[in-house]
mmCIF file of C-alpha atoms in Angstrom:
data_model
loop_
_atom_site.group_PDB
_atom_site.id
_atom_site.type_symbol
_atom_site.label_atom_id
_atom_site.label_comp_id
_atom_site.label_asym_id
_atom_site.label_seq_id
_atom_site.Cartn_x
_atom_site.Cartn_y
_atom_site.Cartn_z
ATOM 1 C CA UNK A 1 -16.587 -53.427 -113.436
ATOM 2 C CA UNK A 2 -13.431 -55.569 -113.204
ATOM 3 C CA UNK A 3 -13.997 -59.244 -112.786
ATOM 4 C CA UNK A 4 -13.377 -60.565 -109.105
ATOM 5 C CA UNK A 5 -10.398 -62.633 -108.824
ATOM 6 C CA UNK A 6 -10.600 -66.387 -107.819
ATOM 7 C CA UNK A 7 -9.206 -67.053 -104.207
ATOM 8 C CA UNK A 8 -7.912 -70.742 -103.051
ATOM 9 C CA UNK A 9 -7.981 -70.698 -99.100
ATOM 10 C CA UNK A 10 -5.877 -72.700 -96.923
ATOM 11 C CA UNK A 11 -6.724 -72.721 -93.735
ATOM 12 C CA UNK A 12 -9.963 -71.554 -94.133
ATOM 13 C CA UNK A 13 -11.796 -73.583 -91.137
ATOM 14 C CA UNK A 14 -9.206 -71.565 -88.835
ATOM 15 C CA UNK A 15 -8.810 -69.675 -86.364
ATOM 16 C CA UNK A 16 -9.083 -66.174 -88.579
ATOM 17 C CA UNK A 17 -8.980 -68.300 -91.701
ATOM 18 C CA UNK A 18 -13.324 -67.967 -91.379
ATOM 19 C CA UNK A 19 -13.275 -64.388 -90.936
ATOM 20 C CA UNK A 20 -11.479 -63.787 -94.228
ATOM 21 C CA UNK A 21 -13.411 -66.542 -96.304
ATOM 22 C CA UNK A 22 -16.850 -64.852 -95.030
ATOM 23 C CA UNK A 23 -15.070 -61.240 -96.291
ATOM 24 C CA UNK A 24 -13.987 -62.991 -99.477
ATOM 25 C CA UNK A 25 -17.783 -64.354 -100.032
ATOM 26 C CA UNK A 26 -19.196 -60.683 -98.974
ATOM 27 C CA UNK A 27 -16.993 -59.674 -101.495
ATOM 28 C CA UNK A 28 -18.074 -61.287 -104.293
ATOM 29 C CA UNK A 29 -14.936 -63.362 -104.845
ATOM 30 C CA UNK A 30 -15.200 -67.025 -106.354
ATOM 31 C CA UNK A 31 -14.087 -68.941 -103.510
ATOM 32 C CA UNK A 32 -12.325 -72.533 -103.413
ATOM 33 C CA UNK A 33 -11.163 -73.450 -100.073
ATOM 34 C CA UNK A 34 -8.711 -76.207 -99.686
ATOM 35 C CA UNK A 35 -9.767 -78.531 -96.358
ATOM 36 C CA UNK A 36 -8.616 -82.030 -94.802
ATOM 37 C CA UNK A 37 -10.805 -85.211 -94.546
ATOM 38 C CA UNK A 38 -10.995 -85.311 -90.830
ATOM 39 C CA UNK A 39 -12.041 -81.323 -91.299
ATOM 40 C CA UNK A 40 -14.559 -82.083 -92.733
ATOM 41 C CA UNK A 41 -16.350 -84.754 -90.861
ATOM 42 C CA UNK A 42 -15.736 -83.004 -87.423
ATOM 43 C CA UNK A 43 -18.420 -82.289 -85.693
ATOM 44 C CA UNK A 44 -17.123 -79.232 -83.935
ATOM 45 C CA UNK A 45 -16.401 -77.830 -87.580
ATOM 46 C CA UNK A 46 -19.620 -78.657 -89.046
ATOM 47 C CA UNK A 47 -21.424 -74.998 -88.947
ATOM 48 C CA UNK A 48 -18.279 -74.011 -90.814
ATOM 49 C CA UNK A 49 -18.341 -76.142 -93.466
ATOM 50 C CA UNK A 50 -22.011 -75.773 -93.596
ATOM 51 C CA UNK A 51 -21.747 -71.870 -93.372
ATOM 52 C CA UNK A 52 -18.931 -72.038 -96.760
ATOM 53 C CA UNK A 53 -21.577 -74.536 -98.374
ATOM 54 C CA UNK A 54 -23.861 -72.125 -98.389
ATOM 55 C CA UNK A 55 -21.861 -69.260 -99.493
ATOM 56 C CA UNK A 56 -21.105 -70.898 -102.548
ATOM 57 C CA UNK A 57 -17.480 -72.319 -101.576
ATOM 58 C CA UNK A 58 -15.838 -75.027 -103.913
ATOM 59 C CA UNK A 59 -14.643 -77.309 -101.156
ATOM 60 C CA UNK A 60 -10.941 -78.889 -101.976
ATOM 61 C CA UNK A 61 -9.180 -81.997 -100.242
ATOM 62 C CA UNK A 62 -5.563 -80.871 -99.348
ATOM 63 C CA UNK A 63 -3.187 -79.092 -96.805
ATOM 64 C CA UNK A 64 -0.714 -76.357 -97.225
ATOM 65 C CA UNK A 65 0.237 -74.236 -94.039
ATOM 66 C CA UNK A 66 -0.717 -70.812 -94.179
ATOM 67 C CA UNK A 67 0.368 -67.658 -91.929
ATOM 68 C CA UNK A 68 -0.874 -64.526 -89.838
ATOM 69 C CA UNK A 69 1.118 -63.066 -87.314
ATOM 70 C CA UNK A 70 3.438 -61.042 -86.580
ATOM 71 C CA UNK A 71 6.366 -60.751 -90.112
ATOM 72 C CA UNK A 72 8.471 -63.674 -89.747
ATOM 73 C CA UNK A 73 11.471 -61.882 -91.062
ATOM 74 C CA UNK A 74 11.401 -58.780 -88.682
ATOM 75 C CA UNK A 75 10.854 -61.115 -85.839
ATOM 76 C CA UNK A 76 14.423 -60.853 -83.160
ATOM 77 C CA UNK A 77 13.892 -63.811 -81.184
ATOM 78 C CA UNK A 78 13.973 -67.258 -83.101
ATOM 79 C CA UNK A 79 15.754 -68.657 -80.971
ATOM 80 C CA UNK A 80 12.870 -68.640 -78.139
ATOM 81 C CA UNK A 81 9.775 -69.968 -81.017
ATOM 82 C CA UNK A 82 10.641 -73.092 -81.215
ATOM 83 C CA UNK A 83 10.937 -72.442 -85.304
ATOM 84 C CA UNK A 84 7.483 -71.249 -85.878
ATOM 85 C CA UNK A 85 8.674 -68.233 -87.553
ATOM 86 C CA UNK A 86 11.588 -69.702 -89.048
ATOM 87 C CA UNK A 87 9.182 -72.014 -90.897
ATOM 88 C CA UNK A 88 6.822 -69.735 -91.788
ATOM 89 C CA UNK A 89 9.979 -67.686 -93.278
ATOM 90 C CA UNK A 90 11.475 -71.118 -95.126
ATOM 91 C CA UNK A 91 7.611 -70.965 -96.793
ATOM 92 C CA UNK A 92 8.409 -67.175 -97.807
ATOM 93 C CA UNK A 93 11.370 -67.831 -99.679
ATOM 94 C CA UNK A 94 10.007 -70.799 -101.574
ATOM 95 C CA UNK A 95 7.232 -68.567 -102.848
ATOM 96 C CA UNK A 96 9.924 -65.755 -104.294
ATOM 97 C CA UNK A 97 12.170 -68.642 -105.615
ATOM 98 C CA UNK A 98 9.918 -69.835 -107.985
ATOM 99 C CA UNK A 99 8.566 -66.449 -109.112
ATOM 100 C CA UNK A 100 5.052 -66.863 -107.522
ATOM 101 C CA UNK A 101 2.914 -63.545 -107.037
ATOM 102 C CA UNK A 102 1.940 -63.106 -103.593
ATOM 103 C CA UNK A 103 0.996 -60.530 -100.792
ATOM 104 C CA UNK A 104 1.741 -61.378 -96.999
ATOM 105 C CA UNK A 105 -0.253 -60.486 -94.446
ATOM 106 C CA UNK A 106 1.288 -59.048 -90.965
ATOM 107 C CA UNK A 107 -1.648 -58.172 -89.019
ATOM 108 C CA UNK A 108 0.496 -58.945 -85.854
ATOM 109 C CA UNK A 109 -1.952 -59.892 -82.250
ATOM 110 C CA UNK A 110 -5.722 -60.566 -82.848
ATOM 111 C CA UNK A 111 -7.627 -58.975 -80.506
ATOM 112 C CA UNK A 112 -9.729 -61.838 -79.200
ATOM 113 C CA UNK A 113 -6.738 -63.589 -78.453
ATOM 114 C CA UNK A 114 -4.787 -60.908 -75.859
ATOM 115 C CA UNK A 115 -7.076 -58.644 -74.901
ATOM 116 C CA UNK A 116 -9.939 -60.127 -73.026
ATOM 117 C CA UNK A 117 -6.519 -60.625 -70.579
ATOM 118 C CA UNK A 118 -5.681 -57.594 -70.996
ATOM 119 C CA UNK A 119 -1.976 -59.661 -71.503
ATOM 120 C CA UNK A 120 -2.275 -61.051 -67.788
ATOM 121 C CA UNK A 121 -0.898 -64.987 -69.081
ATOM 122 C CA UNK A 122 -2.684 -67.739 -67.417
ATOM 123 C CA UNK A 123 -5.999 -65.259 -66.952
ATOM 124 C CA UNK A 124 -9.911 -65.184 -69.155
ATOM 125 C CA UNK A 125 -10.871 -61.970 -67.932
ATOM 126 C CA UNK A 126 -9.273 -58.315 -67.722
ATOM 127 C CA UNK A 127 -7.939 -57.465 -64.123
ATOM 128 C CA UNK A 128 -9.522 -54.782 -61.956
ATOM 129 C CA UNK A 129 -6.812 -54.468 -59.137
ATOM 130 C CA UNK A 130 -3.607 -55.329 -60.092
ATOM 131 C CA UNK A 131 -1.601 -55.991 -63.734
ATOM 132 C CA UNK A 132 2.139 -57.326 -64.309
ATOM 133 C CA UNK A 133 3.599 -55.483 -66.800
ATOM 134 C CA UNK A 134 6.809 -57.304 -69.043
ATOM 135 C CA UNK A 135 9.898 -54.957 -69.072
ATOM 136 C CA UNK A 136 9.664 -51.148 -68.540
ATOM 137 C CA UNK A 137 5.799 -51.012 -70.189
ATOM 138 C CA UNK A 138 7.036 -48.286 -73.092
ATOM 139 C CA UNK A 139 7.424 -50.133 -75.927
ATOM 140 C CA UNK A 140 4.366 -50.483 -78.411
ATOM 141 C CA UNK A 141 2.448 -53.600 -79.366
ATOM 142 C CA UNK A 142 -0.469 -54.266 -82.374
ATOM 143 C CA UNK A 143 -3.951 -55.503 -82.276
ATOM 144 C CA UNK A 144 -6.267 -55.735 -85.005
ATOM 145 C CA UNK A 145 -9.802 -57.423 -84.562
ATOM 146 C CA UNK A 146 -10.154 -60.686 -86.518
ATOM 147 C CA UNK A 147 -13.017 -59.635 -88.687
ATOM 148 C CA UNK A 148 -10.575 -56.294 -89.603
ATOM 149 C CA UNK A 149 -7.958 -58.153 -90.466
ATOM 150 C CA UNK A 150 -9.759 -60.409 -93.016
ATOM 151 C CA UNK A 151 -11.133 -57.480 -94.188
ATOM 152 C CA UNK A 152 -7.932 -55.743 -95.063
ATOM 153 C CA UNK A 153 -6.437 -59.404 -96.136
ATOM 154 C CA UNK A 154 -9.339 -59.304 -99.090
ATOM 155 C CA UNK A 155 -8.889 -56.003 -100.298
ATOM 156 C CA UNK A 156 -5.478 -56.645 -101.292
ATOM 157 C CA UNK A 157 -6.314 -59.268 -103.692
ATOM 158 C CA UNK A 158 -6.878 -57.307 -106.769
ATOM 159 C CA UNK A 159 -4.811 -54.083 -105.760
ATOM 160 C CA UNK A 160 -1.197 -53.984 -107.305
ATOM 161 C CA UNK A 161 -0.066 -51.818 -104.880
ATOM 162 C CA UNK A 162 0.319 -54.994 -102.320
ATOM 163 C CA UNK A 163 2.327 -57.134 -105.137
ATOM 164 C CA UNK A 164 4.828 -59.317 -104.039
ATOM 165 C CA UNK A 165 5.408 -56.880 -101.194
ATOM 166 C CA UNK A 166 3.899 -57.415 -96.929
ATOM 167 C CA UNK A 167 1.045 -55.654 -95.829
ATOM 168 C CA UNK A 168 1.181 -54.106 -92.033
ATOM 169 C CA UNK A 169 -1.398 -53.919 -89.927
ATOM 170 C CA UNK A 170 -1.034 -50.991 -87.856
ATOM 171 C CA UNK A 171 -4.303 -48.756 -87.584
ATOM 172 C CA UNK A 172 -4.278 -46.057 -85.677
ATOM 173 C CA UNK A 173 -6.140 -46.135 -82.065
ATOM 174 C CA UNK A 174 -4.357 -50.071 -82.207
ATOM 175 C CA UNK A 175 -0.892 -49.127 -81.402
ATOM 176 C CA UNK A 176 -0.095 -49.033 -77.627
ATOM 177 C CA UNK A 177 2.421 -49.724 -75.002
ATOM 178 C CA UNK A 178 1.402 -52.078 -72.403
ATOM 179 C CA UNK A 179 1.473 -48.348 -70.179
ATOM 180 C CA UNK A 180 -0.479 -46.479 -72.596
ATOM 181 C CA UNK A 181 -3.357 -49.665 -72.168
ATOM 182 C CA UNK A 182 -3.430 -49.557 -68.990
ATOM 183 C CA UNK A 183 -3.988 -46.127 -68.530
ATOM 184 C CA UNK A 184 -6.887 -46.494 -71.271
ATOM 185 C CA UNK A 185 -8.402 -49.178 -68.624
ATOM 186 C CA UNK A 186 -7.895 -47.125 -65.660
ATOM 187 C CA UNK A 187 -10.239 -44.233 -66.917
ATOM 188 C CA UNK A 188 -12.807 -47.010 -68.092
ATOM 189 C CA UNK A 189 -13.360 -48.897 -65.156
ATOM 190 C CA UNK A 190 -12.758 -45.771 -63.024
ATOM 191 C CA UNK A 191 -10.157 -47.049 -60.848
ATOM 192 C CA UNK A 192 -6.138 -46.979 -60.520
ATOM 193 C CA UNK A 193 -4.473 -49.933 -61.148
ATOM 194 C CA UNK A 194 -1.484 -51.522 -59.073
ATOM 195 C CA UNK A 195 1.408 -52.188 -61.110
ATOM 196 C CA UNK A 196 4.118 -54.560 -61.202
ATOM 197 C CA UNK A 197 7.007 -54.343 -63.416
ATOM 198 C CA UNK A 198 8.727 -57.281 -64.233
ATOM 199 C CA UNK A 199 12.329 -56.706 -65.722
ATOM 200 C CA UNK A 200 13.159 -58.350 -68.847
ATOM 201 C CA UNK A 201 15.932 -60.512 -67.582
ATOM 202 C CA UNK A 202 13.360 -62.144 -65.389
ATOM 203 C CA UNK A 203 10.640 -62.561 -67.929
ATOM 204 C CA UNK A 204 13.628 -64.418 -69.981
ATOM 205 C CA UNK A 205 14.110 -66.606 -67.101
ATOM 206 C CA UNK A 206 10.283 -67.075 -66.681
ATOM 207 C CA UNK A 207 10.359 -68.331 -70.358
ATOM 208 C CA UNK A 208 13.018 -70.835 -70.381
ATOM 209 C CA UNK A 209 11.275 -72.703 -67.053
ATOM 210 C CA UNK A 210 8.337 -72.751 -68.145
ATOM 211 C CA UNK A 211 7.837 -75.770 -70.521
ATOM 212 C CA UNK A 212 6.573 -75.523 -73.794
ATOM 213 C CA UNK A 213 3.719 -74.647 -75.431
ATOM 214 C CA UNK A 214 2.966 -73.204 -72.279
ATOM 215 C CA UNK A 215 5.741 -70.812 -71.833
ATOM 216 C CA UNK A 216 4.419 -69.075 -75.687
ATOM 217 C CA UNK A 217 1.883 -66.854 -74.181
ATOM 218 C CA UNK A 218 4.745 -64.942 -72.952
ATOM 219 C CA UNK A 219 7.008 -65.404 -75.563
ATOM 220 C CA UNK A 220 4.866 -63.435 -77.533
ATOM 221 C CA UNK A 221 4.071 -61.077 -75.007
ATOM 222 C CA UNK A 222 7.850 -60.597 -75.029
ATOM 223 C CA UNK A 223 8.514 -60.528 -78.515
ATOM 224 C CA UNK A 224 6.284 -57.510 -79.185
ATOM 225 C CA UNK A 225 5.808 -55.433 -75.583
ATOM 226 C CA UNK A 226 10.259 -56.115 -75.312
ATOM 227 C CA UNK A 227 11.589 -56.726 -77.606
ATOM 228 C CA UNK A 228 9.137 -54.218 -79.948
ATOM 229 C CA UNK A 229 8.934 -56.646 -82.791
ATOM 230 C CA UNK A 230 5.587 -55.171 -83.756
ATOM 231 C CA UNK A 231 6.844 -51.744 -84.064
ATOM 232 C CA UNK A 232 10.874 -51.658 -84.181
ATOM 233 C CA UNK A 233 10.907 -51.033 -88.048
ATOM 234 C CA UNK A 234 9.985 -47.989 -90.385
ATOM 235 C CA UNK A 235 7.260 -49.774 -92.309
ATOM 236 C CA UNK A 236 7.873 -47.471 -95.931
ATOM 237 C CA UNK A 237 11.998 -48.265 -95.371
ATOM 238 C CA UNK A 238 11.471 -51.814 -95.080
ATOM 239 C CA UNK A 239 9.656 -51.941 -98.613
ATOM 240 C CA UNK A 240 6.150 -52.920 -97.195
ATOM 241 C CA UNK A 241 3.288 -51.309 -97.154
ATOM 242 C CA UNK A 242 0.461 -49.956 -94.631
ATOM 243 C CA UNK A 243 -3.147 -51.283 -94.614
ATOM 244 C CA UNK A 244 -4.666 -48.077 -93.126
ATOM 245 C CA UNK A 245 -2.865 -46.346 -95.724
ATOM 246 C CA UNK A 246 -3.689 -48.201 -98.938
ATOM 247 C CA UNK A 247 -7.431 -48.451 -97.984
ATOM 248 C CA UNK A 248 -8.696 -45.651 -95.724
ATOM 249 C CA UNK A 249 -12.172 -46.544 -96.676
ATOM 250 C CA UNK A 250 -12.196 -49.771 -94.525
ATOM 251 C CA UNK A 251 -13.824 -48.871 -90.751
ATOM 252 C CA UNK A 252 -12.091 -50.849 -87.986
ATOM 253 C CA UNK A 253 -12.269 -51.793 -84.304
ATOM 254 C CA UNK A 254 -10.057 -49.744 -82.026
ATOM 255 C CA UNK A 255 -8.488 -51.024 -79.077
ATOM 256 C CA UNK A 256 -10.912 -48.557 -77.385
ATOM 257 C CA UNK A 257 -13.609 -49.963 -78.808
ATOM 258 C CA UNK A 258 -13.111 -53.587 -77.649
ATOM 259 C CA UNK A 259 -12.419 -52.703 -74.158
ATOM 260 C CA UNK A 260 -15.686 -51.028 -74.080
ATOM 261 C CA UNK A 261 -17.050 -54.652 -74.854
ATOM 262 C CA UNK A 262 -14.826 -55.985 -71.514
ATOM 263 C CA UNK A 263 -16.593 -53.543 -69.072
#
């Protein structure tokens, strides 16, 4: 059996950065995880840096940015991010120009981060009577649990197939318009929704009063459930490649599933 391949983390103590270092040590990979000073003498990060002790994790002092998201080059509305993506991108092109071998990552929304909302901003808890829904509802969105996508993150490491290329996220049973989820809630719950449509003009408006970061909820929402940033592009045509695809062997979460977790 092949050797595992060393992995440097950045990020690690993150938001989905833990989710793919405990894949990576459940893996068997030699891990190294690069962390700040303040990281780690937080209290509230502790159990984290205890947890990658324990795993075996080389702990390093030092910061890089890393990224997850939605693919920073596909992405139609810079203009309205404030240059998060245009960053992230300015990152990407560094890593070509000096010939580095790499595999991004566009796993698109985490689950946990949307979905307990059910993409209501401002609300903690899925809706039962009523639901806005951002521009005519038909146009398709991604989520991918957080555990999932570190899973598919660390099974790219040592496949060639993923070289210097992105790797989508989009599972089937994940894939839905803001429409199509409702209608999934409706038969769950038992009970028929009111809707409210609310026409993309307005939603732009909505976005440039309300002050930032507040007003990025909804810039999201708009980038992918609008503006179809998720979805807009033929994955194979663009020279990428699709997780599901590559490694059918890996059992995820389906949007399905986690509502069933919401009831």
């Amino acid at each position: 059996m092949a050797s595992k391949s060393k992995i440097l983390f950045i990020g690690g103590t993150g938001y989905i950065g833990k989710f793919i270092v405990e894949a990576s040590a459940k893996a068997g990979h030699p891990i190294f995880a690069l962390v700040r000073d303040s990281t780690i003498s937080n209290p509230d990060k502790g159990k984290i840096i205890e947890s990658f002790k324990s795993s075996g994790v080389q702990l390093l002092t030092r910061f890089i940015p890393s990224e997850f998201g939605s693919d920073p080059d596909r992405v139609q509305i810079l203009d309205l991010l404030y240059d998060i993506y245009s960053r992230k991108a300015e990152i990407r092109r560094l890593i070509e120009s000096e010939g580095i071998p790499h595999a991004c990552v566009s796993c698109n929304f985490f689950m946990s981060y949307f979905l307990p909302s059910l993409l209501q901003p401002g609300q903690k808890v899925p809706p039962r009577d009523k639901v806005t829904i951002f521009g005519d509802g038909s146009t398709k969105g991604v989520f991918v649990k957080e555990s999932d996508v570190a899973t598919f993150t660390i099974n790219t490491v040592d496949d060639p197939r993923t070289l210097n290329k992105v790797l989508y996220l989009r599972p089937s049973g994940n894939v839905y318009s803001m429409n199509e989820l409702f209608k999934i809630w409706e038969s769950k719950i038992g009970k028929k929704l009111g809707k409210f449509y609310v026409p993309e003009e307005i939603v732009l408006r909505k976005i440039k009063d309300t002050p930032y970061p507040e007003c990025l909820e909804l810039i999201f929402i708009y980038s992918a459930f609008i503006k179809g940033d998720h979805t807009y592009f033929d994955i194979e045509s663009s020279g990428g490649v699709e997780g599901t695809q590559l490694h059918a062997h890996v059992k995820y979460t389906t949007i399905s599933d986690y509502l069933d977790t919401l009831l």
